[in-house]
Amino acid sequence: MANILLLDDNEIACRAMQGILTRGNHRCLIASDATAAFTQLRELVKFDLVFLELKLSKGENGMHFLQHMREDCFLKLLPVVVYSTVTHQEIVKKALSLKIQNYLIKPYREEAIYAEIEKAVANPWRNLHFEEEKSFCTQMGLKPGDLKKMLHELRVALHATIDPLQDCAETRNQKEAIARITPLAERAESAGAWGIVEYLQGLKEKLDQRNWPALTQSKDDLAYICLLIDCHLDRNYTPAAFYSEQERKEQEESKLRDQWLNADLACGPLVHPSDLERKLDELQAGPVIDTVSAAFLMNADGRAPSLNQLIDLVSKDPWLTAQVLVAANHLEHDDMTAIEDITLAVTMLGYEKLTAMAKLMPVVEERHLRVLPSTWAHYWMFQVAVGRVAQFAATNLELTDLAPNAYAAGLLHDYGRLPLVQQYPFCHQAIATYAKRQSIPIHEAEKKYVGWTTREIGDHLARKLGLPSLYCNVIRWVGTPEEAGDRAYMVALVTLARSLCLQNQIGYSGEPNLPLPSLEESPAWQILRNRVFPSFNLKKFESQTHNLCATLKQELSGRAS
C-alpha cells in the first residue's frame, strides 16, 4: 500500500484518481493548490509519490511547485510523476530537467499509474537520506540495535535544539547557533544520516552569510527531520491523516477491543454498574441484530404477501419477538391481561405499526456476537433450540398451562445479551473468552467485567420497556429456578431446556464447556418432578430430547453453516 499525493484542482480528475488508487489498495490525499500540497508534504512525510498537474487555476502553477520541491533539501528526492493536460514540448523538457520520474498525458490509465507506484516504492526515497543499515553497520562495526539507538538519540537532540536556535535567531547570536549545529552534524554523520548532514552543513553556510530567515525556518525544518527519523525507525508508522474513515474506525475499534480483551479485572469491573444502569434506562427500545432488522423492514415495508411471513420472521428471533410483544402490550386492547402470544402480537400491530417500528429499531452488528470459531448464527441457533426444546418438554411433561408460551420463553431467555453488546460492542468477545480461559460460568465473568449479569440486564430492561412479566421472570432466573418464587415452573422448564441444549452441544451459548449435573439431579428437574406422574420415564424423555437436538442441528444448520 502506497501513500500518494495528488496535486490537481480538477474535481473529476481527483475522483478518477481516487477510484483508481482505491482499487489498487493505495491511499490518496488531494491538494487543490501548491501551498496546500507543500504543507502536506512537510507535515505528513510518509508520501511515496506525487502525481502533479501542471495547469492549476489558482496560486503558483505546477511547474513552480516542482521547482520548489527540487530546491528542498529533503523533498528533492521524492518521486514526482507529472500527469497533465499540458503537452507543449518545452514544458515537457523543462519538467524532465527537474528529474521527475515520468511525464504522462491525461486521461489517466490504471496500468500506467500502478507501474509508476511500483517504480517509486521499489527504493523508497526516504531511505536515500540514510545509509543502508546492513552495509553501514558492517563498515562501522556496529550492531543494528546500536545504529537505531544512535538515530533515536540524534532525533532527541535535534528536537531539543529547536527552541534554542529560535532564541539565537531572535538575538542574532551566530556563534551560539553554529556551536549548537556543529555537534548535531557530527552525530548525524556518525549515524549515516547523510540527508541530515547535508541540511545542517547548509544551515551553517547560511549562518556564515548571516541568513537569519534560514535560522528561523529551521524550526519547521528540524520538526520535519524528526518526523523523517521516526518514519525511518518505524517503517510501519503512518500518520492518521492518511487513513480512510473506515481505517480510522478499524483502528479505534482495535483499541477498544484490546482494552476489553486485556482488561485488568483485579482493579474491579471495566464499567461502573451505575453507568450501565443509566445507559439501560435511556433506551427507548431493545436492540435487534442488524441483518435481522433489515430483513424485517424489507418484509414489513414491502407488504409481505401475508402476515404469516412476518409472524414466521418474528418468531425465529429473540429480540424481534421482544420488540413486537412490547409494542403490542402498549396498544389499547379490551382484555387488559398481558399479550404473551407472538402471533397475536403481530396481528394486533399490523403492517403500518410494524413498519414504523422496524424503521426505528436500534441495531447491533452481528459481528460483535462472533467468538471464533462460533458466529452470530451459532448463537442464534442455540436461542431457537432452547425455545424448541422447552416447547417439546412442556408437551411431553404434560405441562399444559406452560406449553402455549414455552417456546417464546425459551427463545427470550438470554434477552440481556444484546443490550449489553449494544452499549459495549467488544464486551461479549472478551467476557466469553475470559469465561473459557478461567473455566467459570459466563454470568460470573459478566459480573467481573460490568458488575451485572446479562440476566439482570435483561430483566431490568424488559420490565422497563413493558415485556410481560412471565418472560421477565424467565430472563432473570434462568439457571437458578429455585429462586424464581411463584413462577418457578416456567423458569425451571426453560432452564431444563437450556441444559439439554448445552449437553447436546447445539449452537453456541457463550458458556465454556463445563461439567453439567445429570438431568435427574439438576435444580430444574427437582422443581418439575412435582408436576409429572411418578411413572414418568425420565431416561426415555432424555433420549427423545437427544434425538430432537440432532434433528434441530440438521434443521437449523443451514443458518449456521
JSON list of C-alpha atoms in Angstrom, two decimals, residues 284-289 313-330 339-343 345-346 357 361 407-416 458 461-468 471-472:
[
{"chain": "A", "resi": 284, "resn": "GLN", "atom": "CA", "xyz": [-36.45, 3.54, 24.34]},
{"chain": "A", "resi": 285, "resn": "ALA", "atom": "CA", "xyz": [-36.40, 0.11, 22.70]},
{"chain": "A", "resi": 286, "resn": "GLY", "atom": "CA", "xyz": [-34.36, -3.06, 22.82]},
{"chain": "A", "resi": 287, "resn": "PRO", "atom": "CA", "xyz": [-31.82, -3.62, 20.04]},
{"chain": "A", "resi": 288, "resn": "VAL", "atom": "CA", "xyz": [-32.06, -6.14, 17.21]},
{"chain": "A", "resi": 289, "resn": "ILE", "atom": "CA", "xyz": [-29.30, -7.71, 15.11]},
{"chain": "A", "resi": 313, "resn": "LEU", "atom": "CA", "xyz": [-39.71, -13.97, 10.83]},
{"chain": "A", "resi": 314, "resn": "VAL", "atom": "CA", "xyz": [-40.52, -12.57, 14.28]},
{"chain": "A", "resi": 315, "resn": "SER", "atom": "CA", "xyz": [-40.92, -15.97, 15.92]},
{"chain": "A", "resi": 316, "resn": "LYS", "atom": "CA", "xyz": [-37.42, -17.01, 14.85]},
{"chain": "A", "resi": 317, "resn": "ASP", "atom": "CA", "xyz": [-35.60, -14.13, 16.53]},
{"chain": "A", "resi": 318, "resn": "PRO", "atom": "CA", "xyz": [-35.49, -13.41, 20.28]},
{"chain": "A", "resi": 319, "resn": "TRP", "atom": "CA", "xyz": [-35.10, -9.64, 20.03]},
{"chain": "A", "resi": 320, "resn": "LEU", "atom": "CA", "xyz": [-37.70, -9.16, 17.29]},
{"chain": "A", "resi": 321, "resn": "THR", "atom": "CA", "xyz": [-40.06, -11.21, 19.43]},
{"chain": "A", "resi": 322, "resn": "ALA", "atom": "CA", "xyz": [-39.36, -8.96, 22.41]},
{"chain": "A", "resi": 323, "resn": "GLN", "atom": "CA", "xyz": [-39.88, -5.78, 20.34]},
{"chain": "A", "resi": 324, "resn": "VAL", "atom": "CA", "xyz": [-43.20, -6.99, 18.98]},
{"chain": "A", "resi": 325, "resn": "LEU", "atom": "CA", "xyz": [-44.50, -8.19, 22.36]},
{"chain": "A", "resi": 326, "resn": "VAL", "atom": "CA", "xyz": [-43.55, -4.87, 23.98]},
{"chain": "A", "resi": 327, "resn": "ALA", "atom": "CA", "xyz": [-45.22, -2.87, 21.20]},
{"chain": "A", "resi": 328, "resn": "ALA", "atom": "CA", "xyz": [-48.39, -4.96, 21.32]},
{"chain": "A", "resi": 329, "resn": "ASN", "atom": "CA", "xyz": [-48.67, -4.58, 25.07]},
{"chain": "A", "resi": 330, "resn": "HIS", "atom": "CA", "xyz": [-48.56, -0.80, 24.67]},
{"chain": "A", "resi": 339, "resn": "ILE", "atom": "CA", "xyz": [-50.27, -10.22, 25.49]},
{"chain": "A", "resi": 340, "resn": "GLU", "atom": "CA", "xyz": [-47.83, -13.12, 25.56]},
{"chain": "A", "resi": 341, "resn": "ASP", "atom": "CA", "xyz": [-48.52, -14.78, 22.21]},
{"chain": "A", "resi": 342, "resn": "ILE", "atom": "CA", "xyz": [-46.28, -13.88, 19.23]},
{"chain": "A", "resi": 343, "resn": "THR", "atom": "CA", "xyz": [-48.92, -14.48, 16.56]},
{"chain": "A", "resi": 345, "resn": "ALA", "atom": "CA", "xyz": [-48.97, -9.55, 18.89]},
{"chain": "A", "resi": 346, "resn": "VAL", "atom": "CA", "xyz": [-48.03, -9.38, 15.19]},
{"chain": "A", "resi": 357, "resn": "MET", "atom": "CA", "xyz": [-41.35, 0.04, 14.50]},
{"chain": "A", "resi": 361, "resn": "MET", "atom": "CA", "xyz": [-35.14, -0.22, 15.65]},
{"chain": "A", "resi": 407, "resn": "TYR", "atom": "CA", "xyz": [-41.29, -21.64, 23.01]},
{"chain": "A", "resi": 408, "resn": "ALA", "atom": "CA", "xyz": [-41.26, -17.84, 23.42]},
{"chain": "A", "resi": 409, "resn": "ALA", "atom": "CA", "xyz": [-39.94, -18.15, 26.98]},
{"chain": "A", "resi": 410, "resn": "GLY", "atom": "CA", "xyz": [-37.05, -20.31, 25.81]},
{"chain": "A", "resi": 411, "resn": "LEU", "atom": "CA", "xyz": [-36.37, -18.03, 22.85]},
{"chain": "A", "resi": 412, "resn": "LEU", "atom": "CA", "xyz": [-36.18, -14.95, 25.09]},
{"chain": "A", "resi": 413, "resn": "HIS", "atom": "CA", "xyz": [-34.14, -16.43, 27.94]},
{"chain": "A", "resi": 414, "resn": "ASP", "atom": "CA", "xyz": [-30.88, -14.60, 27.02]},
{"chain": "A", "resi": 415, "resn": "TYR", "atom": "CA", "xyz": [-32.55, -11.29, 26.14]},
{"chain": "A", "resi": 416, "resn": "GLY", "atom": "CA", "xyz": [-29.98, -9.26, 28.11]},
{"chain": "A", "resi": 458, "resn": "GLY", "atom": "CA", "xyz": [-32.33, -8.38, 30.51]},
{"chain": "A", "resi": 461, "resn": "LEU", "atom": "CA", "xyz": [-34.64, -3.54, 30.55]},
{"chain": "A", "resi": 462, "resn": "ALA", "atom": "CA", "xyz": [-37.53, -5.92, 29.84]},
{"chain": "A", "resi": 463, "resn": "ARG", "atom": "CA", "xyz": [-39.53, -4.65, 32.83]},
{"chain": "A", "resi": 464, "resn": "LYS", "atom": "CA", "xyz": [-38.74, -1.04, 31.96]},
{"chain": "A", "resi": 465, "resn": "LEU", "atom": "CA", "xyz": [-39.95, -1.48, 28.37]},
{"chain": "A", "resi": 466, "resn": "GLY", "atom": "CA", "xyz": [-43.04, -3.49, 29.33]},
{"chain": "A", "resi": 467, "resn": "LEU", "atom": "CA", "xyz": [-42.31, -7.09, 28.33]},
{"chain": "A", "resi": 468, "resn": "PRO", "atom": "CA", "xyz": [-44.81, -9.44, 30.02]},
{"chain": "A", "resi": 471, "resn": "TYR", "atom": "CA", "xyz": [-40.83, -13.63, 30.27]},
{"chain": "A", "resi": 472, "resn": "CYS", "atom": "CA", "xyz": [-39.07, -11.20, 32.62]}
]
